Coordinates of N, CA, C and O and ligand atoms in Angstrom, one line a residue:
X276 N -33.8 17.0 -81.1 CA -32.4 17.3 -81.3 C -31.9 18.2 -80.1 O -30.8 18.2 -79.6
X277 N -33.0 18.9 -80.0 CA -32.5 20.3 -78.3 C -31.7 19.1 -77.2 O -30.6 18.8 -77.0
X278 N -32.9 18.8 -76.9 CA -33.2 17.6 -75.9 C -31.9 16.8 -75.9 O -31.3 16.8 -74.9
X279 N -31.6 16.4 -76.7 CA -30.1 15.4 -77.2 C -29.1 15.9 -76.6 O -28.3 15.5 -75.8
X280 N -29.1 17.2 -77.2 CA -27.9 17.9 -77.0 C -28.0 17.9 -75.4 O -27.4 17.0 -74.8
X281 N -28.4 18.8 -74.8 CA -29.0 19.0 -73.6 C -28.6 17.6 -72.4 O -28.4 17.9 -71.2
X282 N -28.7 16.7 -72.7 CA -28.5 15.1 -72.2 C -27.0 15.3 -72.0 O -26.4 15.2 -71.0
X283 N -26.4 15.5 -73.3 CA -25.1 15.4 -73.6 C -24.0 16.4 -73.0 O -22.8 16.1 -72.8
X284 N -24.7 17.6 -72.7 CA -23.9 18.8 -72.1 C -24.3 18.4 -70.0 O -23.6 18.8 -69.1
X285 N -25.5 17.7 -70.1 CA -25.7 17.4 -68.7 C -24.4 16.3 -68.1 O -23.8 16.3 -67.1
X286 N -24.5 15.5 -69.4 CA -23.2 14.1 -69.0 C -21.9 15.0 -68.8 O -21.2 14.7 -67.9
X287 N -21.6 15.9 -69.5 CA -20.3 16.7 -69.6 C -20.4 17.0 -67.8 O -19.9 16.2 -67.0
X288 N -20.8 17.7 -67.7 CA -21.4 18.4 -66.6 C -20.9 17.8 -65.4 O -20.2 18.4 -64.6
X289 N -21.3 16.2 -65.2 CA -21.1 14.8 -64.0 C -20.0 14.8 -64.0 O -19.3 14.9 -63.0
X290 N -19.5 14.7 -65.6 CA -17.8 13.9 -65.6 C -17.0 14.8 -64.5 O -16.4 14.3 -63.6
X291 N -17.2 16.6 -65.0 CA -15.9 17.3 -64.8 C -16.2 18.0 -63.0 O -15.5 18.6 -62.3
X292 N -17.6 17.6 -62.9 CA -17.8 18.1 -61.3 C -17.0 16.5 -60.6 O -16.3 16.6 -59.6
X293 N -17.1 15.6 -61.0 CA -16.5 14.0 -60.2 C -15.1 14.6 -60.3 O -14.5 14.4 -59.3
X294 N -14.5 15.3 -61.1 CA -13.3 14.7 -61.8 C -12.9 16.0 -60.1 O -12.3 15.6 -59.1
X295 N -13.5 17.5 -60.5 CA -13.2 18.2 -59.6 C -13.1 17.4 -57.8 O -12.3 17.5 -56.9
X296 N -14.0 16.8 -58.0 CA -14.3 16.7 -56.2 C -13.4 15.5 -55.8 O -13.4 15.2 -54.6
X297 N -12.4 14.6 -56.9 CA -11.3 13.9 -56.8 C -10.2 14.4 -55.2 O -10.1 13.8 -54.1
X298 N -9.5 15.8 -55.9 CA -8.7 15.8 -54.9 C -9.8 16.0 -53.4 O -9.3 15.7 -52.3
X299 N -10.6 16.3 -53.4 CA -11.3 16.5 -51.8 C -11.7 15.4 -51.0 O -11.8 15.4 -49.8
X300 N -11.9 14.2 -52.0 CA -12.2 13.2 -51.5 C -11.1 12.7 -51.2 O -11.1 12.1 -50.1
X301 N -9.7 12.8 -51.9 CA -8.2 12.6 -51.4 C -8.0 13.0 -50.2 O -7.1 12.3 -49.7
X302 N -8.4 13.7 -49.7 CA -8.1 14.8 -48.4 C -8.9 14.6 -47.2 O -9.0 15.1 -46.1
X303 N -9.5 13.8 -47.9 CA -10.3 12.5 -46.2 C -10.0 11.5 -46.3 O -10.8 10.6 -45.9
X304 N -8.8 11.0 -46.6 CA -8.5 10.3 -46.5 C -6.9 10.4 -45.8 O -6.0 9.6 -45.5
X305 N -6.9 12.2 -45.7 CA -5.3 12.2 -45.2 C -4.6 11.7 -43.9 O -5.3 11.3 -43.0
X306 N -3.5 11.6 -43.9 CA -3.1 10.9 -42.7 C -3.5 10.6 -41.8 O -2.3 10.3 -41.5
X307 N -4.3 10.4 -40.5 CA -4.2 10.7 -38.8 C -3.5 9.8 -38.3 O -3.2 8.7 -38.7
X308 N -3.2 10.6 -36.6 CA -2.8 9.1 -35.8 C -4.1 8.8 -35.2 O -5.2 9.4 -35.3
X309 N -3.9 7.7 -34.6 CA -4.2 6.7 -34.6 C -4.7 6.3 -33.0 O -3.7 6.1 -32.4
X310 N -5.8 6.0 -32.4 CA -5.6 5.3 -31.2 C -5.3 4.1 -30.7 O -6.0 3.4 -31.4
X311 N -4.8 3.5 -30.1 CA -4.7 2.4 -29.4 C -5.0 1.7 -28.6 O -5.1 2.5 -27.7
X312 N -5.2 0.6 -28.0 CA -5.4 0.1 -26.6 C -6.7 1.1 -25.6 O -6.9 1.2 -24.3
X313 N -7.2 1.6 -26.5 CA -8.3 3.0 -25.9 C -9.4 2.1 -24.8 O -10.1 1.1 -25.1
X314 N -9.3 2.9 -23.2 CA -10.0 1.9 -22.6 C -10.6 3.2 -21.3 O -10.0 4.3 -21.2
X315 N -11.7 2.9 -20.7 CA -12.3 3.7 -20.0 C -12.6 3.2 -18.4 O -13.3 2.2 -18.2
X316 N -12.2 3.8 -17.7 CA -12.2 3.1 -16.4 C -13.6 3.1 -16.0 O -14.3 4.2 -16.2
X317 N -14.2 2.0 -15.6 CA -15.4 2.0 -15.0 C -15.3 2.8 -13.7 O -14.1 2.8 -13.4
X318 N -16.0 3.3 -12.9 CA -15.8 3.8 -11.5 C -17.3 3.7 -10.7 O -18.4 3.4 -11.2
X319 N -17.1 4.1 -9.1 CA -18.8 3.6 -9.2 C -19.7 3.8 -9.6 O -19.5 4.7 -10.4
X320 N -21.0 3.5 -9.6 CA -22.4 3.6 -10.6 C -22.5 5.4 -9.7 O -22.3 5.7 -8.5
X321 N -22.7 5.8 -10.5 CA -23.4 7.3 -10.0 C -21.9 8.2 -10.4 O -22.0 9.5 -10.5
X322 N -20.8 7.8 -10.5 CA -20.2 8.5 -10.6 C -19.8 9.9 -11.7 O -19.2 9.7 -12.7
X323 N -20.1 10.8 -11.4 CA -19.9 11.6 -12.9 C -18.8 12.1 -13.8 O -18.6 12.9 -14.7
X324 N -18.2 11.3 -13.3 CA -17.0 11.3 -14.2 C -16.2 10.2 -14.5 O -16.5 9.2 -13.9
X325 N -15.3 10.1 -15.4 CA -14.8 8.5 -15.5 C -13.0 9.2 -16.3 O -12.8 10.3 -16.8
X326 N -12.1 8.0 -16.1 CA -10.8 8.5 -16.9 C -11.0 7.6 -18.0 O -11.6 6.5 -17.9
X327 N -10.3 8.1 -19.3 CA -10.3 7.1 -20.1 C -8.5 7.1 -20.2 O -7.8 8.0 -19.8
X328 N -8.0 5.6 -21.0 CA -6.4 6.1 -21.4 C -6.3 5.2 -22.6 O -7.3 4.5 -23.0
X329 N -5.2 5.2 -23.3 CA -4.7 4.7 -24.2 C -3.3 5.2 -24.9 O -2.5 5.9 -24.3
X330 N -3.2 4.9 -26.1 CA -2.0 5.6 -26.9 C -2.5 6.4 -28.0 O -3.6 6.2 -28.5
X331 N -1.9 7.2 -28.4 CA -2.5 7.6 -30.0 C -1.2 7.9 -30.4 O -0.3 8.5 -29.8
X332 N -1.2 7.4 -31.4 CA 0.4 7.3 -32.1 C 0.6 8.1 -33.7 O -0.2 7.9 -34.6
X333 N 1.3 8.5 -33.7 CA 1.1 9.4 -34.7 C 2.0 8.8 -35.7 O 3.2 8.7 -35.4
X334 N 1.6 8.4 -37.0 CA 2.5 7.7 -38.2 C 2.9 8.3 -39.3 O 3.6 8.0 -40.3
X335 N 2.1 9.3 -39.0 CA 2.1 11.1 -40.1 C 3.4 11.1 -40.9 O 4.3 10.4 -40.5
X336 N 3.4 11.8 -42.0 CA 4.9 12.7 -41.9 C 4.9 13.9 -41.6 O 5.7 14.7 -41.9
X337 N 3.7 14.4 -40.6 CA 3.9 16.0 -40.1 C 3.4 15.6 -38.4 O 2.6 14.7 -38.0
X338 N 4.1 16.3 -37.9 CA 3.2 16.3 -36.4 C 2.1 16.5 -36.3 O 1.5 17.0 -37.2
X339 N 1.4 16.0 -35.1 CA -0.2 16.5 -34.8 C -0.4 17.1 -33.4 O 0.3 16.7 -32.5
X340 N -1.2 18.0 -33.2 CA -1.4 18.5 -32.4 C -3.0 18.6 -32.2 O -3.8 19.2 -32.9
X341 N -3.2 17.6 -30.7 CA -4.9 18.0 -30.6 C -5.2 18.8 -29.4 O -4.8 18.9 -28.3
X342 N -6.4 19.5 -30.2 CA -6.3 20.8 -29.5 C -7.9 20.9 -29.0 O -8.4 21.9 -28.5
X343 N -8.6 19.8 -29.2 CA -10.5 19.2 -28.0 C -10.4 17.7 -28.4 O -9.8 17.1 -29.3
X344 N -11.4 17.5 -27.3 CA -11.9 16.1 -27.5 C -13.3 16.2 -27.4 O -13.9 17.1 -26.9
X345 N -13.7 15.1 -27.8 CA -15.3 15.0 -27.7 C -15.8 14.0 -27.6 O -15.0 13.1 -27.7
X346 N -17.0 13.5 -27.4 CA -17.7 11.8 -27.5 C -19.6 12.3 -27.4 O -20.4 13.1 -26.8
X347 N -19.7 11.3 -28.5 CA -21.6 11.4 -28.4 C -21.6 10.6 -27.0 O -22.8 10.6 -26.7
X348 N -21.1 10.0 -26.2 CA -21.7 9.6 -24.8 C -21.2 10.2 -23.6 O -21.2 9.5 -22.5
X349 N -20.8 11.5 -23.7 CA -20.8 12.6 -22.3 C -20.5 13.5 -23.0 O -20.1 13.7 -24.1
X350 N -21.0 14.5 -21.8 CA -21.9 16.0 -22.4 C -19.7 16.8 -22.0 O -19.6 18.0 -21.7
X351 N -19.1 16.4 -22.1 CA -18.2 16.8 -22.3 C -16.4 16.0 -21.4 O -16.2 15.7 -20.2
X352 N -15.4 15.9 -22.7 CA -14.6 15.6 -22.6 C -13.1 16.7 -22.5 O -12.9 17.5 -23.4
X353 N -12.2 16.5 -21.2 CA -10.9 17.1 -21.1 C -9.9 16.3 -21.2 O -10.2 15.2 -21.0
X354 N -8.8 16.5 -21.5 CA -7.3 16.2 -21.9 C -6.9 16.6 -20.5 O -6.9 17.8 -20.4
X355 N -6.6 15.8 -19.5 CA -5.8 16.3 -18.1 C -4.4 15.9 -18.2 O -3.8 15.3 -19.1
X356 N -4.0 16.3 -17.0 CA -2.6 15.8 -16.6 C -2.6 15.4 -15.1 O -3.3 16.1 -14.4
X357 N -2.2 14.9 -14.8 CA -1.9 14.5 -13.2 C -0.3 15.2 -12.7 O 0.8 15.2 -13.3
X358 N -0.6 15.7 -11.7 CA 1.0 16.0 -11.2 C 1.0 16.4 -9.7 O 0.3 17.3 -9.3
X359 N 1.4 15.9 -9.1 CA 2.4 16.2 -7.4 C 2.7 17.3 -7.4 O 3.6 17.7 -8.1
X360 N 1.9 17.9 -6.7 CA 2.2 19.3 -6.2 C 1.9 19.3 -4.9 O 0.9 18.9 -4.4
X361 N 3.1 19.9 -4.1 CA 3.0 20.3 -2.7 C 2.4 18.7 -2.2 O 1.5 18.8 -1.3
X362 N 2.7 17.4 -2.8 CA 2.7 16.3 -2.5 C 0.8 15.9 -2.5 O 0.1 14.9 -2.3
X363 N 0.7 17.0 -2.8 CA -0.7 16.6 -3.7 C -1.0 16.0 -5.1 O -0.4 16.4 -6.2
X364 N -2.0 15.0 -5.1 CA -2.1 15.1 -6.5 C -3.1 16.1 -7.6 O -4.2 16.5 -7.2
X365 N -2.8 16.3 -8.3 CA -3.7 17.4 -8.8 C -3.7 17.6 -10.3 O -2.7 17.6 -11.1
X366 N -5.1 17.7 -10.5 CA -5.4 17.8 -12.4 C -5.1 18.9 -12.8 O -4.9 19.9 -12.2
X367 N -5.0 18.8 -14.1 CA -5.1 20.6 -14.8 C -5.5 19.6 -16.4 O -5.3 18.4 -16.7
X368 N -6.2 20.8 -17.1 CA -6.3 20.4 -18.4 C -5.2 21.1 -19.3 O -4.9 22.2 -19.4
X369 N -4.6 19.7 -20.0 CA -3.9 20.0 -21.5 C -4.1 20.6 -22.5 O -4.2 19.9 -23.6
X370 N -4.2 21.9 -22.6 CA -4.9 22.6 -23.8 C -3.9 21.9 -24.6 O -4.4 20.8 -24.4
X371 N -3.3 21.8 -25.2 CA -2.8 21.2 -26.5 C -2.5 19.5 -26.2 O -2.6 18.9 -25.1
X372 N -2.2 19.2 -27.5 CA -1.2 17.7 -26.5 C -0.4 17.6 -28.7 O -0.9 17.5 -29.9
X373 N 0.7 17.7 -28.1 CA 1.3 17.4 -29.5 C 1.8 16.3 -29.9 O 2.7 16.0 -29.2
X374 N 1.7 15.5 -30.9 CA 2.5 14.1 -31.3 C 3.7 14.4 -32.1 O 3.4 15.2 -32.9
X375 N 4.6 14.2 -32.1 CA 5.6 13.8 -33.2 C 5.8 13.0 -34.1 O 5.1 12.0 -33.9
X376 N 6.4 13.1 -35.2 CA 6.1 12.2 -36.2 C 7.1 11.0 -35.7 O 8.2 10.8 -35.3
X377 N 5.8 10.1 -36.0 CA 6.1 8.6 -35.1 C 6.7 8.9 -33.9 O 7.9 8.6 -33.7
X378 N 6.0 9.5 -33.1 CA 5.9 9.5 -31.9 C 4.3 9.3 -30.8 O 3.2 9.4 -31.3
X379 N 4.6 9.2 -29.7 CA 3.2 8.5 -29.6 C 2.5 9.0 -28.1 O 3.1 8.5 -27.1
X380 N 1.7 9.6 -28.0 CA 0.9 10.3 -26.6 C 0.3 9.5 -26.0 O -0.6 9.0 -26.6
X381 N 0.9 8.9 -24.0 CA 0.5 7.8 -23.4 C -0.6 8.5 -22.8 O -0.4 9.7 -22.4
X382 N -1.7 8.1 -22.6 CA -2.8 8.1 -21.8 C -3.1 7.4 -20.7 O -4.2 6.7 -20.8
X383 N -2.2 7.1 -19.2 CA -2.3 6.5 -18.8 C -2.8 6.6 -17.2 O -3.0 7.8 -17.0
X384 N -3.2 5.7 -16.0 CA -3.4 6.1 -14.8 C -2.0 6.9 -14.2 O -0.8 6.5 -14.4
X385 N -2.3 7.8 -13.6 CA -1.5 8.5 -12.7 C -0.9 9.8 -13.6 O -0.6 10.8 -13.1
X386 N -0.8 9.7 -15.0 CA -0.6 10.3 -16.3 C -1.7 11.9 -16.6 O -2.3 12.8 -16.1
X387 N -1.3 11.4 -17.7 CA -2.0 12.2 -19.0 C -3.1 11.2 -18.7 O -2.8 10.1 -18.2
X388 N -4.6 11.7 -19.0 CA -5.9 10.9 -19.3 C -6.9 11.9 -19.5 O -6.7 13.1 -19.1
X389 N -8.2 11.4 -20.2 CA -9.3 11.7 -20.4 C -10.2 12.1 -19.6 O -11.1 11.3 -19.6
X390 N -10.4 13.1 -18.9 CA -11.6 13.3 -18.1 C -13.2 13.2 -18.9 O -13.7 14.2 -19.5
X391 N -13.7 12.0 -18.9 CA -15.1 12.4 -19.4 C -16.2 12.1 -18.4 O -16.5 11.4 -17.5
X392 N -16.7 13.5 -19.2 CA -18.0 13.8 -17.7 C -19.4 14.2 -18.3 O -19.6 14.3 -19.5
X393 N -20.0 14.3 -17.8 CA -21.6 13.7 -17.8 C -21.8 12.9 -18.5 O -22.0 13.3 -19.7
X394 N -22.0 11.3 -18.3 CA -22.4 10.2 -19.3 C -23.6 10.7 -19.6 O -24.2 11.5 -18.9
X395 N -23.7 10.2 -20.7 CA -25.2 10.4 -21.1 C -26.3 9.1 -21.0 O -27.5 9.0 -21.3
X396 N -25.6 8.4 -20.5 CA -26.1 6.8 -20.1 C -25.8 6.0 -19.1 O -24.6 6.1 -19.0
X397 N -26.1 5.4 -18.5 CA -24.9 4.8 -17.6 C -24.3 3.3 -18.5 O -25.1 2.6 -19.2
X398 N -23.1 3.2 -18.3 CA -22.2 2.4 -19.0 C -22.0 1.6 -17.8 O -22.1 1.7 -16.6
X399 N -21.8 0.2 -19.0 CA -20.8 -0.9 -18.0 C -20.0 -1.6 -18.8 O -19.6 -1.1 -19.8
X400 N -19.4 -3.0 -18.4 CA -17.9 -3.3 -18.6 C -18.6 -3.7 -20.4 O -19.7 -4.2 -20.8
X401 N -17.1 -3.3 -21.5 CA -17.7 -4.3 -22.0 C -17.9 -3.2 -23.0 O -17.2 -3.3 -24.1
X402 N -19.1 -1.9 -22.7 CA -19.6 -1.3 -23.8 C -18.2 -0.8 -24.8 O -17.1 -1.4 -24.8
X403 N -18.5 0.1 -25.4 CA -17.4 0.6 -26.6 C -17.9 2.2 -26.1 O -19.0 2.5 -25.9
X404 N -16.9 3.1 -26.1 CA -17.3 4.6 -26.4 C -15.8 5.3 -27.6 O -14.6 5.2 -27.6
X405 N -17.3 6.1 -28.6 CA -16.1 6.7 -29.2 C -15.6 8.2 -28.7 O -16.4 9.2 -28.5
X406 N -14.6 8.1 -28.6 CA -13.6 9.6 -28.7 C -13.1 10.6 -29.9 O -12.0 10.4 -30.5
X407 N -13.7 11.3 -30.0 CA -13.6 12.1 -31.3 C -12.4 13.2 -31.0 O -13.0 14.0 -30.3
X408 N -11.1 13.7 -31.2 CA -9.8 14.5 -31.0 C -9.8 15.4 -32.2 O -9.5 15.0 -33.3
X409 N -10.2 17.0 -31.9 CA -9.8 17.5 -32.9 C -8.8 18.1 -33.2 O -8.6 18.9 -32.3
X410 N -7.7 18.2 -34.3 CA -6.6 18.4 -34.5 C -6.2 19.9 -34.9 O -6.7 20.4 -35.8
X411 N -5.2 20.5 -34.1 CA -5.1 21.9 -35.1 C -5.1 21.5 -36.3 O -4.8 20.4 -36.6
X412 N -5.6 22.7 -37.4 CA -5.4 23.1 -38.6 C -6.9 22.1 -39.1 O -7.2 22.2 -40.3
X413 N -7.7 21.4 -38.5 CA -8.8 21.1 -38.6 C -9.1 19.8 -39.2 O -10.1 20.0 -39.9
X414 N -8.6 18.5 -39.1 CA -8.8 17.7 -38.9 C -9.3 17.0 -37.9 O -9.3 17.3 -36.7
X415 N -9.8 16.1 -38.4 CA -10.3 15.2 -36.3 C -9.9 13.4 -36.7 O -9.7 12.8 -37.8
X416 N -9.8 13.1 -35.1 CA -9.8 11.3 -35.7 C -10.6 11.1 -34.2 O -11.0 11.8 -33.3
X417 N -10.6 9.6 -34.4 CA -12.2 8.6 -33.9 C -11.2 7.5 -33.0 O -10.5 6.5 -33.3
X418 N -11.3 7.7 -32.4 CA -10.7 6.6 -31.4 C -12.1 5.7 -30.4 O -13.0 6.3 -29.7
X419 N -12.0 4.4 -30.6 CA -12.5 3.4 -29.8 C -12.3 3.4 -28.5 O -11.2 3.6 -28.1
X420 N -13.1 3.2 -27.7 CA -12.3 3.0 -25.6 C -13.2 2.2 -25.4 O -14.4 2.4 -25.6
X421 N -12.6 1.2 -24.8 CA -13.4 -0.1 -24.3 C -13.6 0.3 -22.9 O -12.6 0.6 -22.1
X422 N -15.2 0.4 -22.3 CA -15.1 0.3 -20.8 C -15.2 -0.9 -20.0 O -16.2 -1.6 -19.9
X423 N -13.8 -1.2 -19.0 CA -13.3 -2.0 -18.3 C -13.9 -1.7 -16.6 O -14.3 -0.7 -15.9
X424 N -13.9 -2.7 -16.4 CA -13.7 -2.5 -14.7 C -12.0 -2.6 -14.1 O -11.1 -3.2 -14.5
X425 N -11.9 -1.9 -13.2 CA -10.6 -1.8 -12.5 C -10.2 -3.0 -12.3 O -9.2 -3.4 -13.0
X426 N -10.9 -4.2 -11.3 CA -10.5 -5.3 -11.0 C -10.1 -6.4 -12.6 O -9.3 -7.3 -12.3
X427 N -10.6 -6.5 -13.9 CA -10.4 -7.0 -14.6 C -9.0 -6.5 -15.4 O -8.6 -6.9 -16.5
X428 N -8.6 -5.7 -14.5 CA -7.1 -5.0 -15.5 C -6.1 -5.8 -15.4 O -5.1 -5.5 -16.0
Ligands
CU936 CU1 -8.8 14.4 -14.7

């Protein structure tokens, strides 16, 4: 009869920790934007670095703001900018990059793009790499980049 009981206070137990962990599992599933058209320039073999570009578009009802990037296939990823200075071209990194609601961050050549640097493999056309964006307030999202060759664009 212990034993019974005991079964019965364990089933209690499942129901109301599931019923708890409801809203958390809600909350991975919250909004993000989104990437698009995510594509990575091949460059020559040895090269240690590579641009990636795309869109990430934000469909939220709040803005996003990402504030790193990352990828399991190089030892580290920057958010740049390109700009003419003194009729040079010249990088700087984007500590933030903000989206607007339904609004949408171009990643493109001559632009805004991805510096990723040290492959961890060498890549060619064709492969897939993911890009991981973490968001203030601590979310992240997963964007796809297809790596292209220049001449196939
Ligand atoms: Cu760059």
């Amino acid at each position: 009869m212990k034993i019974f009981r005991a079964i019965i206070l364990s089933g209690l137990a499942i129901a109301s920790s599931s019923a708890l962990a409801a809203p958390a599992a809600a909350h991975d599933h919250a909004c993000l934007p989104q990437v698009h058209d995510g594509w990575v320039r091949l460059g020559p073999a040895g090269m240690p670095m590579m641009a990636g570009f795309g869109r990430i578009e934000n469909h939220c009802p709040a803005p996003a703001t990402i504030v790193d990037a990352s990828s399991p296939a190089f030892g580290s990823v920057q958010i740049h900018e390109t700009r003419i200075v003194d009729g040079v071209n010249r990088m700087r990194p984007v500590p933030e990059l903000r989206i607007a609601v339904d609004g949408s961050a171009f990643l493109q050549p001559g632009g805004m793009h991805l510096m990723l640097m040290q492959p961890r493999a060498p890549l060619k056309a064709g492969d897939k790499v993911e890009v991981r964006f973490e968001l203030a307030g601590g979310g992240e999202l997963t964007g796809e980049f297809e790596v292209r060759k220049p001449s196939a664009l």
